[in-house]
Amino acid sequence: MTERFSRRTFLHATAASTGIALLAGCSSSADTDSGENGDSDATTTADTESRDFGGWFDRTDNYDGVHDMTGKDTVSVTVGAEGNGGGYLAFTPAAVKVSPDTTVVWEWTGNGGTHNVVERENGLFESEITSTEGHTFEYTFEETGEYRYVCVPHEQLGMVGAVVVE
Ligand SMILES: [Cu+2]
């Protein structure tokens, strides 16, 4: 009881004395619209966490943990990003975590030849196979679970991805 009271008092005091700093922090983190054009913005601001995909990403050299993008209506993943042997044979981020009913939009860079996005285990989605810059494919994940997908032409080179819905 005593501890809780003193902690609350402390938080109050902190909030009051650093009110300006807190406001500045809030506005910059909520300001996601202005960063829409930068790929790096989306990847660097997301929290990442480790997760065992049972060897799914063993050949994927750009896999860098699960990027937490929960709470968004749409999340974009780059198709034909640099990676997996020095070419443009990667999905970035390779793994994302989203909330139910989130639409994931895959966007082709036009690099690395032809790519596609295929969920093969249950046939949930399969995109066109194309090398067109700016091409997009989207799928809305309604139910929680772990979804894995591949680029069929480059799967053996590590061009695979995952969407975790929680
Ligand atoms: Cu590919």
XYZ file of N, CA, C and O and ligand atoms in Angstrom:
665
model
N 0.833 -1.207 0.000
C 0.000 0.000 0.000
C 0.864 1.254 0.000
O 0.711 2.127 -0.832
N 1.808 1.257 0.927
C 2.693 2.420 1.032
C 3.508 2.584 -0.247
O 3.653 3.670 -0.776
N 3.962 1.443 -0.750
C 4.810 1.473 -1.931
C 4.024 2.010 -3.142
O 4.503 2.823 -3.905
N 2.803 1.529 -3.251
C 1.989 1.968 -4.379
C 1.745 3.478 -4.321
O 1.823 4.156 -5.330
N 1.464 3.954 -3.109
C 1.182 5.378 -2.960
C 2.390 6.226 -3.350
O 2.281 7.168 -4.110
N 3.547 5.786 -2.874
C 4.740 6.594 -3.140
C 5.087 6.549 -4.625
O 5.560 7.517 -5.187
N 4.822 5.399 -5.264
C 5.121 5.294 -6.696
C 4.219 6.252 -7.483
O 4.662 6.941 -8.396
N 2.959 6.284 -7.098
C 2.036 7.160 -7.813
C 2.452 8.628 -7.644
O 2.410 9.407 -8.586
N 2.839 8.970 -6.434
C 3.283 10.329 -6.160
C 4.490 10.678 -7.026
O 4.580 11.735 -7.619
N 5.375 9.705 -7.120
C 6.589 9.916 -7.922
C 6.232 10.158 -9.393
O 6.717 11.073 -10.030
N 5.333 9.342 -9.915
C 4.924 9.486 -11.318
C 4.299 10.851 -11.564
O 4.553 11.491 -12.566
N 3.483 11.264 -10.606
C 2.849 12.569 -10.721
C 3.885 13.681 -10.838
O 3.826 14.521 -11.711
N 4.830 13.604 -9.924
C 5.866 14.633 -9.891
C 6.664 14.621 -11.189
O 6.969 15.660 -11.760
N 6.956 13.426 -11.681
C 7.731 13.312 -12.908
C 6.976 13.910 -14.092
O 7.517 14.666 -14.881
N 5.698 13.564 -14.157
C 4.895 14.057 -15.273
C 4.805 15.582 -15.253
O 4.880 16.227 -16.296
N 4.675 16.118 -14.066
C 4.532 17.569 -13.958
C 5.820 18.284 -14.357
O 5.798 19.267 -15.089
N 6.927 17.752 -13.906
C 8.187 18.462 -14.149
C 8.690 18.267 -15.582
O 9.445 19.077 -16.090
N 8.284 17.202 -16.215
C 8.769 16.967 -17.583
C 7.619 17.023 -18.592
O 7.635 16.344 -19.611
N 6.631 17.826 -18.272
C 5.445 17.897 -19.133
C 5.769 18.235 -20.574
O 5.237 17.637 -21.496
N 6.655 19.159 -20.779
C 6.986 19.587 -22.138
C 7.679 18.459 -22.897
O 7.344 18.163 -24.026
N 8.591 17.796 -22.229
C 9.306 16.701 -22.878
C 8.347 15.583 -23.251
O 8.438 14.992 -24.328
N 7.396 15.288 -22.358
C 6.438 14.220 -22.637
C 5.589 14.569 -23.855
O 5.348 13.737 -24.710
N 5.162 15.804 -23.933
C 4.342 16.221 -25.067
C 5.118 16.092 -26.374
O 4.616 15.602 -27.366
N 6.362 16.512 -26.327
C 7.180 16.425 -27.530
C 7.344 14.978 -27.959
O 7.242 14.654 -29.136
N 7.544 14.095 -26.985
C 7.710 12.686 -27.283
C 6.462 12.108 -27.914
O 6.527 11.361 -28.885
N 5.302 12.498 -27.381
C 4.046 11.965 -27.897
C 3.833 12.369 -29.352
O 3.493 11.551 -30.178
N 4.070 13.628 -29.660
C 3.741 14.083 -31.002
C 4.685 13.469 -32.039
O 4.272 13.175 -33.141
N 5.931 13.250 -31.663
C 6.839 12.695 -32.656
C 6.558 11.213 -32.901
O 6.658 10.751 -34.024
N 6.161 10.477 -31.876
C 5.918 9.050 -32.091
C 4.585 8.818 -32.803
O 4.405 7.825 -33.477
N 3.644 9.761 -32.631
C 2.352 9.590 -33.288
C 2.392 10.095 -34.734
O 1.510 9.848 -35.516
N 3.457 10.786 -35.045
C 3.563 11.415 -36.360
C 4.079 10.419 -37.392
O 5.183 10.548 -37.902
N 3.294 9.395 -37.688
C 3.753 8.362 -38.612
C 3.488 8.726 -40.059
O 4.125 8.209 -40.946
N 2.566 9.635 -40.292
C 2.215 9.983 -41.669
C 3.382 10.581 -42.442
O 3.617 10.269 -43.591
N 4.130 11.455 -41.776
C 5.206 12.134 -42.477
C 6.342 11.183 -42.838
O 7.158 11.497 -43.687
N 6.385 10.027 -42.212
C 7.457 9.087 -42.506
C 7.075 8.040 -43.533
O 7.776 7.073 -43.730
N 5.958 8.237 -44.178
C 5.428 7.242 -45.088
C 6.364 6.887 -46.240
O 6.402 5.756 -46.680
N 7.127 7.853 -46.695
C 7.968 7.622 -47.864
C 9.245 6.863 -47.544
O 9.856 6.307 -48.435
N 9.638 6.866 -46.306
C 10.906 6.232 -45.975
C 10.738 4.808 -45.485
O 10.078 4.560 -44.499
N 11.342 3.862 -46.172
C 11.305 2.475 -45.717
C 11.967 2.339 -44.358
O 11.517 1.621 -43.497
N 13.063 3.087 -44.195
C 13.828 2.939 -42.971
C 13.027 3.384 -41.754
O 13.155 2.825 -40.689
N 12.154 4.351 -41.957
C 11.354 4.822 -40.839
C 10.487 3.704 -40.285
O 10.412 3.487 -39.097
N 9.841 2.985 -41.184
C 8.933 1.925 -40.757
C 9.681 0.827 -40.020
O 9.183 0.265 -39.055
N 10.895 0.549 -40.480
C 11.594 -0.563 -39.859
C 12.322 -0.155 -38.582
O 12.427 -0.944 -37.670
N 12.785 1.076 -38.522
C 13.556 1.435 -37.334
C 12.671 1.810 -36.154
O 13.082 1.662 -35.020
N 11.457 2.277 -36.417
C 10.630 2.683 -35.292
C 9.885 1.506 -34.666
O 9.386 1.615 -33.569
N 9.800 0.391 -35.365
C 9.066 -0.743 -34.825
C 9.905 -1.488 -33.789
O 11.107 -1.651 -33.953
N 9.242 -1.935 -32.730
C 9.921 -2.786 -31.767
C 10.053 -4.170 -32.387
O 9.187 -4.620 -33.113
N 11.154 -4.822 -32.090
C 11.311 -6.178 -32.594
C 11.417 -7.142 -31.425
O 11.858 -6.783 -30.340
N 10.996 -8.359 -31.674
C 11.118 -9.385 -30.655
C 11.551 -10.675 -31.330
O 11.304 -10.878 -32.517
N 12.201 -11.519 -30.573
C 12.640 -12.784 -31.152
C 11.510 -13.800 -31.057
O 10.637 -13.709 -30.203
N 11.529 -14.751 -31.967
C 10.492 -15.772 -31.997
C 11.063 -16.981 -32.722
O 11.793 -16.830 -33.702
N 10.721 -18.159 -32.250
C 11.222 -19.379 -32.867
C 10.276 -19.838 -33.971
O 9.162 -20.279 -33.705
N 10.730 -19.695 -35.207
C 9.915 -20.128 -36.336
C 10.304 -21.539 -36.799
O 9.969 -21.934 -37.912
N 11.034 -22.251 -35.970
C 11.354 -23.643 -36.289
C 12.168 -23.834 -37.555
O 11.918 -24.757 -38.317
N 13.131 -22.962 -37.789
C 14.006 -23.115 -38.953
C 13.514 -22.438 -40.215
O 14.187 -22.476 -41.242
N 12.345 -21.815 -40.134
C 11.750 -21.167 -41.311
C 12.682 -20.136 -41.942
O 12.747 -19.983 -43.152
N 13.416 -19.432 -41.101
C 14.284 -18.358 -41.605
C 15.766 -18.751 -41.648
O 16.628 -17.879 -41.697
N 16.046 -20.042 -41.655
C 17.442 -20.482 -41.638
C 18.248 -19.958 -42.823
O 19.438 -19.700 -42.713
N 17.631 -19.826 -43.975
C 18.355 -19.360 -45.167
C 18.173 -17.862 -45.410
O 18.625 -17.341 -46.428
N 17.450 -17.186 -44.510
C 17.089 -15.792 -44.736
C 18.053 -14.875 -44.000
O 17.982 -14.744 -42.784
N 18.969 -14.239 -44.727
C 19.997 -13.470 -44.014
C 19.512 -12.106 -43.535
O 20.182 -11.459 -42.733
N 18.364 -11.641 -44.018
C 17.879 -10.343 -43.542
C 16.819 -10.470 -42.436
O 16.257 -9.476 -42.006
N 16.557 -11.703 -41.978
C 15.599 -11.858 -40.872
C 16.197 -11.230 -39.622
O 17.297 -11.583 -39.196
N 15.486 -10.286 -39.024
C 16.019 -9.583 -37.850
C 14.985 -9.484 -36.741
O 14.848 -8.456 -36.088
N 14.248 -10.547 -36.550
C 13.251 -10.561 -35.485
C 11.876 -10.163 -36.012
O 11.721 -9.787 -37.168
N 10.892 -10.268 -35.132
C 9.523 -9.943 -35.513
C 9.280 -8.464 -35.244
O 9.431 -8.006 -34.110
N 8.922 -7.734 -36.268
C 8.665 -6.298 -36.118
C 7.231 -6.099 -35.642
O 6.281 -6.477 -36.326
N 7.102 -5.519 -34.482
C 5.783 -5.335 -33.884
C 5.064 -4.160 -34.533
O 5.421 -3.002 -34.324
N 4.060 -4.469 -35.336
C 3.275 -3.428 -36.014
C 1.806 -3.567 -35.635
O 0.911 -3.235 -36.429
N 1.586 -4.058 -34.445
C 0.210 -4.237 -33.988
C -0.472 -2.887 -33.825
O 0.184 -1.862 -33.613
N -1.778 -2.883 -33.946
C -2.552 -1.664 -33.748
C -2.674 -0.795 -34.982
O -3.183 0.316 -34.909
N -2.213 -1.300 -36.140
C -2.323 -0.517 -37.371
C -3.345 -1.170 -38.299
O -3.513 -2.388 -38.287
N -3.994 -0.365 -39.118
C -4.961 -0.899 -40.078
C -4.266 -1.563 -41.253
O -4.704 -2.584 -41.760
N -3.172 -0.933 -41.695
C -2.402 -1.506 -42.790
C -0.919 -1.501 -42.446
O -0.441 -0.596 -41.754
N -0.241 -2.516 -42.923
C 1.192 -2.649 -42.694
C 1.818 -3.015 -44.034
O 1.283 -3.854 -44.760
N 2.923 -2.356 -44.380
C 3.518 -2.667 -45.674
C 4.807 -3.462 -45.533
O 5.575 -3.275 -44.592
N 4.996 -4.351 -46.485
C 6.194 -5.184 -46.554
C 6.786 -5.005 -47.951
O 6.058 -5.048 -48.948
N 8.081 -4.779 -48.007
C 8.756 -4.568 -49.288
C 9.120 -5.899 -49.947
O 9.660 -6.787 -49.288
N 8.839 -6.009 -51.222
C 9.163 -7.209 -52.002
C 10.291 -6.845 -52.963
O 10.129 -5.957 -53.800
N 11.420 -7.528 -52.815
C 12.562 -7.196 -53.654
C 13.477 -6.206 -52.955
O 14.094 -5.352 -53.582
N 13.563 -6.329 -51.646
C 14.515 -5.532 -50.865
C 15.880 -6.223 -50.948
O 15.969 -7.402 -51.308
N 16.921 -5.493 -50.590
C 18.261 -6.064 -50.664
C 18.427 -7.137 -49.588
O 18.035 -6.947 -48.446
N 19.011 -8.251 -49.987
C 19.244 -9.294 -49.004
C 19.308 -10.661 -49.647
O 19.021 -10.824 -50.833
N 19.729 -11.636 -48.854
C 19.788 -13.035 -49.286
C 20.760 -13.253 -50.447
O 20.372 -13.606 -51.559
N 21.990 -13.001 -50.159
C 23.036 -13.292 -51.129
C 23.489 -12.104 -51.944
O 24.165 -12.261 -52.951
N 23.138 -10.908 -51.522
C 23.634 -9.721 -52.194
C 22.733 -9.186 -53.281
O 22.927 -8.081 -53.761
N 21.723 -9.956 -53.669
C 20.777 -9.456 -54.656
C 19.593 -8.795 -53.965
O 19.629 -8.516 -52.772
N 18.557 -8.578 -54.737
C 17.345 -7.991 -54.163
C 16.306 -9.096 -54.037
O 15.317 -9.127 -54.742
N 16.605 -9.996 -53.125
C 15.834 -11.226 -53.017
C 15.232 -11.371 -51.623
O 15.216 -12.453 -51.051
N 14.762 -10.236 -51.081
C 14.278 -10.296 -49.698
C 12.928 -9.615 -49.527
O 12.568 -8.706 -50.274
N 12.212 -10.097 -48.522
C 11.051 -9.386 -48.000
C 11.532 -8.589 -46.789
O 12.263 -9.111 -45.952
N 11.125 -7.329 -46.705
C 11.507 -6.515 -45.551
C 10.304 -5.773 -44.987
O 9.632 -5.078 -45.761
N 10.034 -5.865 -43.697
C 10.659 -6.787 -42.743
C 10.282 -8.231 -43.071
O 9.186 -8.477 -43.570
N 11.179 -9.145 -42.763
C 10.903 -10.554 -43.060
C 9.756 -11.076 -42.209
O 8.974 -11.914 -42.646
N 9.648 -10.577 -40.996
C 8.569 -11.029 -40.109
C 7.929 -9.833 -39.418
O 8.626 -8.969 -38.887
N 6.615 -9.788 -39.466
C 5.884 -8.712 -38.795
C 4.811 -9.299 -37.886
O 4.296 -10.391 -38.141
N 4.501 -8.566 -36.848
C 3.377 -8.939 -35.983
C 2.306 -7.867 -36.127
O 2.594 -6.679 -36.025
N 1.078 -8.302 -36.406
C -0.022 -7.368 -36.618
C -1.226 -7.790 -35.780
O -1.280 -8.907 -35.264
N -2.188 -6.889 -35.683
C -3.433 -7.193 -34.982
C -4.412 -7.846 -35.948
O -4.286 -7.689 -37.166
N -5.406 -8.578 -35.427
C -6.438 -9.134 -36.312
C -7.101 -8.031 -37.134
O -7.237 -6.897 -36.669
N -7.511 -8.385 -38.345
C -8.158 -7.480 -39.295
C -7.207 -6.444 -39.894
O -7.648 -5.439 -40.458
N -5.924 -6.691 -39.778
C -4.944 -5.805 -40.415
C -4.701 -6.259 -41.850
O -4.601 -7.443 -42.124
N -4.626 -5.283 -42.735
C -4.303 -5.574 -44.123
C -2.805 -5.394 -44.337
O -2.265 -4.321 -44.065
N -2.164 -6.454 -44.775
C -0.744 -6.360 -45.114
C -0.647 -6.088 -46.612
O -1.271 -6.778 -47.423
N 0.105 -5.045 -46.956
C 0.289 -4.650 -48.350
C 1.741 -4.906 -48.738
O 2.654 -4.320 -48.158
N 1.931 -5.811 -49.699
C 3.283 -6.071 -50.205
C 3.536 -5.153 -51.389
O 2.697 -5.056 -52.294
N 4.671 -4.494 -51.392
C 4.987 -3.510 -52.427
C 6.288 -3.891 -53.137
O 7.325 -4.028 -52.495
N 6.204 -4.051 -54.438
C 7.365 -4.472 -55.239
C 8.298 -3.288 -55.511
O 7.845 -2.205 -55.902
N 9.590 -3.519 -55.335
C 10.571 -2.480 -55.643
C 10.919 -2.480 -57.130
O 11.456 -1.496 -57.649
N 10.675 -3.593 -57.798
C 11.081 -3.736 -59.197
C 12.483 -4.306 -59.322
O 12.958 -4.558 -60.426
N 13.142 -4.541 -58.189
C 14.503 -5.084 -58.208
C 14.503 -6.589 -57.949
O 13.629 -7.114 -57.263
N 15.515 -7.254 -58.511
C 15.716 -8.673 -58.191
C 14.951 -9.648 -59.058
O 14.832 -10.819 -58.700
N 14.409 -9.180 -60.150
C 13.675 -10.088 -61.029
C 12.229 -10.241 -60.610
O 11.668 -9.379 -59.956
N 11.643 -11.371 -61.012
C 10.227 -11.575 -60.704
C 10.063 -12.198 -59.317
O 10.820 -13.072 -58.916
N 9.058 -11.696 -58.621
C 8.752 -12.214 -57.284
C 7.247 -12.459 -57.169
O 6.450 -11.868 -57.904
N 6.895 -13.278 -56.219
C 5.495 -13.376 -55.821
C 5.397 -13.621 -54.324
O 6.419 -13.737 -53.627
N 4.180 -13.651 -53.831
C 3.895 -13.822 -52.407
C 2.861 -14.942 -52.306
O 1.727 -14.781 -52.757
N 3.283 -16.070 -51.763
C 2.406 -17.243 -51.757
C 2.363 -17.901 -50.385
O 3.405 -18.245 -49.812
N 1.153 -18.066 -49.872
C 0.948 -18.865 -48.656
C 0.518 -20.236 -49.159
O -0.576 -20.382 -49.692
N 1.382 -21.215 -49.005
C 1.102 -22.505 -49.638
C 0.429 -23.514 -48.729
O -0.286 -24.384 -49.190
N 0.672 -23.388 -47.436
C 0.184 -24.421 -46.526
C -1.332 -24.582 -46.605
O -1.854 -25.690 -46.660
N -2.043 -23.458 -46.603
C -3.505 -23.517 -46.656
C -4.080 -22.799 -47.870
O -5.300 -22.640 -47.966
N -3.207 -22.350 -48.751
C -3.680 -21.659 -49.954
C -4.430 -20.374 -49.668
O -5.340 -19.992 -50.388
N -4.033 -19.675 -48.617
C -4.770 -18.473 -48.210
C -4.626 -17.334 -49.212
O -5.570 -16.607 -49.462
N -3.423 -17.182 -49.745
C -3.232 -16.099 -50.711
C -2.100 -16.433 -51.666
O -1.181 -17.183 -51.334
N -2.219 -15.914 -52.856
C -1.173 -16.079 -53.866
C -1.225 -14.880 -54.797
O -2.237 -14.633 -55.445
N -0.141 -14.153 -54.861
C -0.110 -12.959 -55.707
C 0.277 -13.320 -57.130
O 0.670 -14.454 -57.416
N 0.215 -12.340 -57.982
C 0.766 -12.461 -59.311
C 2.288 -12.594 -59.178
O 2.861 -12.212 -58.159
N 2.904 -13.129 -60.224
C 4.365 -13.143 -60.239
C 4.799 -12.075 -61.226
O 4.458 -12.110 -62.400
N 5.535 -11.095 -60.697
C 5.851 -9.929 -61.525
C 7.135 -9.262 -61.048
O 7.577 -9.475 -59.910
N 7.701 -8.458 -61.920
C 8.875 -7.663 -61.548
C 8.555 -6.168 -61.618
O 9.455 -5.334 -61.558
N 7.282 -5.838 -61.738
C 6.875 -4.447 -61.934
C 7.053 -3.600 -60.672
O 6.490 -3.915 -59.616
N 7.823 -2.533 -60.807
C 8.010 -1.605 -59.686
C 6.677 -0.967 -59.317
O 5.924 -0.533 -60.197
N 6.386 -0.936 -58.029
C 5.155 -0.311 -57.574
C 3.952 -1.237 -57.539
O 2.878 -0.842 -57.077
N 4.148 -2.469 -58.015
C 3.049 -3.426 -57.950
C 2.725 -3.694 -56.478
O 3.617 -3.716 -55.627
N 1.455 -3.872 -56.175
C 1.089 -4.203 -54.795
C 0.147 -5.395 -54.766
O -0.588 -5.657 -55.713
N 0.202 -6.088 -53.667
C -0.706 -7.206 -53.404
C -1.069 -7.102 -51.934
O -0.224 -6.758 -51.103
N -2.327 -7.354 -51.608
C -2.688 -7.234 -50.197
C -3.567 -8.375 -49.733
O -4.260 -9.023 -50.530
N -3.491 -8.619 -48.440
C -4.297 -9.656 -47.816
C -4.633 -9.199 -46.404
O -3.780 -8.675 -45.696
N -5.891 -9.394 -46.029
C -6.322 -9.005 -44.687
C -6.360 -10.233 -43.789
O -7.053 -11.210 -44.080
N -5.595 -10.162 -42.730
C -5.495 -11.271 -41.778
C -6.556 -11.106 -40.689
O -6.474 -10.189 -39.868
N -7.536 -11.972 -40.709
C -8.647 -11.814 -39.767
C -8.444 -12.588 -38.473
O -8.897 -12.177 -37.416
N -7.785 -13.734 -38.590
C -7.673 -14.586 -37.407
C -6.244 -14.648 -36.877
O -5.292 -14.564 -37.641
N -6.154 -14.827 -35.563
C -4.843 -14.932 -34.950
C -4.138 -16.193 -35.431
O -4.774 -17.174 -35.809
N -2.848 -16.139 -35.426
C -2.065 -17.294 -35.848
C -0.741 -16.879 -36.431
O -0.371 -15.701 -36.398
N -0.014 -17.866 -36.926
C 1.286 -17.608 -37.544
C 1.186 -18.016 -39.009
O 0.860 -19.151 -39.309
N 1.438 -17.092 -39.898
C 1.284 -17.328 -41.331
C 2.643 -17.187 -42.009
O 3.338 -16.196 -41.799
N 2.979 -18.175 -42.807
C 4.269 -18.161 -43.503
C 4.035 -18.090 -44.993
O 3.096 -18.683 -45.512
N 4.903 -17.370 -45.664
C 4.741 -17.256 -47.109
C 6.113 -17.260 -47.779
O 7.144 -17.068 -47.108
N 6.104 -17.472 -49.061
C 7.359 -17.536 -49.804
C 7.232 -16.757 -51.106
O 6.143 -16.455 -51.573
N 8.391 -16.435 -51.657
C 8.480 -16.040 -53.061
C 8.931 -17.311 -53.765
O 10.034 -17.802 -53.504
N 8.075 -17.850 -54.610
C 8.366 -19.157 -55.207
C 9.693 -19.185 -55.966
O 10.495 -20.106 -55.785
N 10.009 -18.182 -56.818
C 11.280 -18.243 -57.551
C 12.523 -18.212 -56.645
O 13.573 -18.718 -57.040
N 12.411 -17.608 -55.471
C 13.602 -17.412 -54.644
C 13.506 -18.033 -53.263
O 14.289 -17.705 -52.369
N 12.564 -18.928 -53.103
C 12.382 -19.549 -51.792
C 13.655 -20.246 -51.317
O 14.049 -20.120 -50.151
N 14.315 -20.958 -52.221
C 15.503 -21.706 -51.825
C 16.660 -20.786 -51.449
O 17.594 -21.204 -50.768
N 16.577 -19.534 -51.883
C 17.634 -18.570 -51.547
C 17.311 -17.812 -50.266
O 18.073 -16.938 -49.842
N 16.178 -18.105 -49.670
C 15.833 -17.480 -48.398
C 14.780 -16.395 -48.481
O 14.524 -15.699 -47.500
N 14.165 -16.238 -49.652
C 13.147 -15.191 -49.768
C 11.806 -15.735 -49.270
O 10.945 -16.165 -50.042
N 11.702 -15.714 -47.949
C 10.478 -16.166 -47.279
C 10.125 -15.141 -46.209
O 10.959 -14.336 -45.791
N 8.865 -15.177 -45.773
C 8.429 -14.231 -44.759
C 7.396 -14.842 -43.841
O 6.950 -15.978 -44.044
N 7.033 -14.071 -42.819
C 6.015 -14.538 -41.882
C 5.224 -13.358 -41.339
O 5.747 -12.262 -41.184
N 3.943 -13.637 -41.084
C 3.067 -12.652 -40.432
C 2.484 -13.323 -39.200
O 1.863 -14.383 -39.302
N 2.725 -12.714 -38.062
C 2.162 -13.215 -36.811
C 0.977 -12.325 -36.468
O 1.116 -11.102 -36.412
N -0.190 -12.927 -36.276
C -1.392 -12.158 -35.947
C -1.763 -12.461 -34.503
O -2.045 -13.599 -34.157
N -1.746 -11.424 -33.675
C -2.029 -11.594 -32.249
C -2.965 -10.513 -31.738
O -2.760 -9.357 -32.088
Cu 11.651 -13.354 -55.161
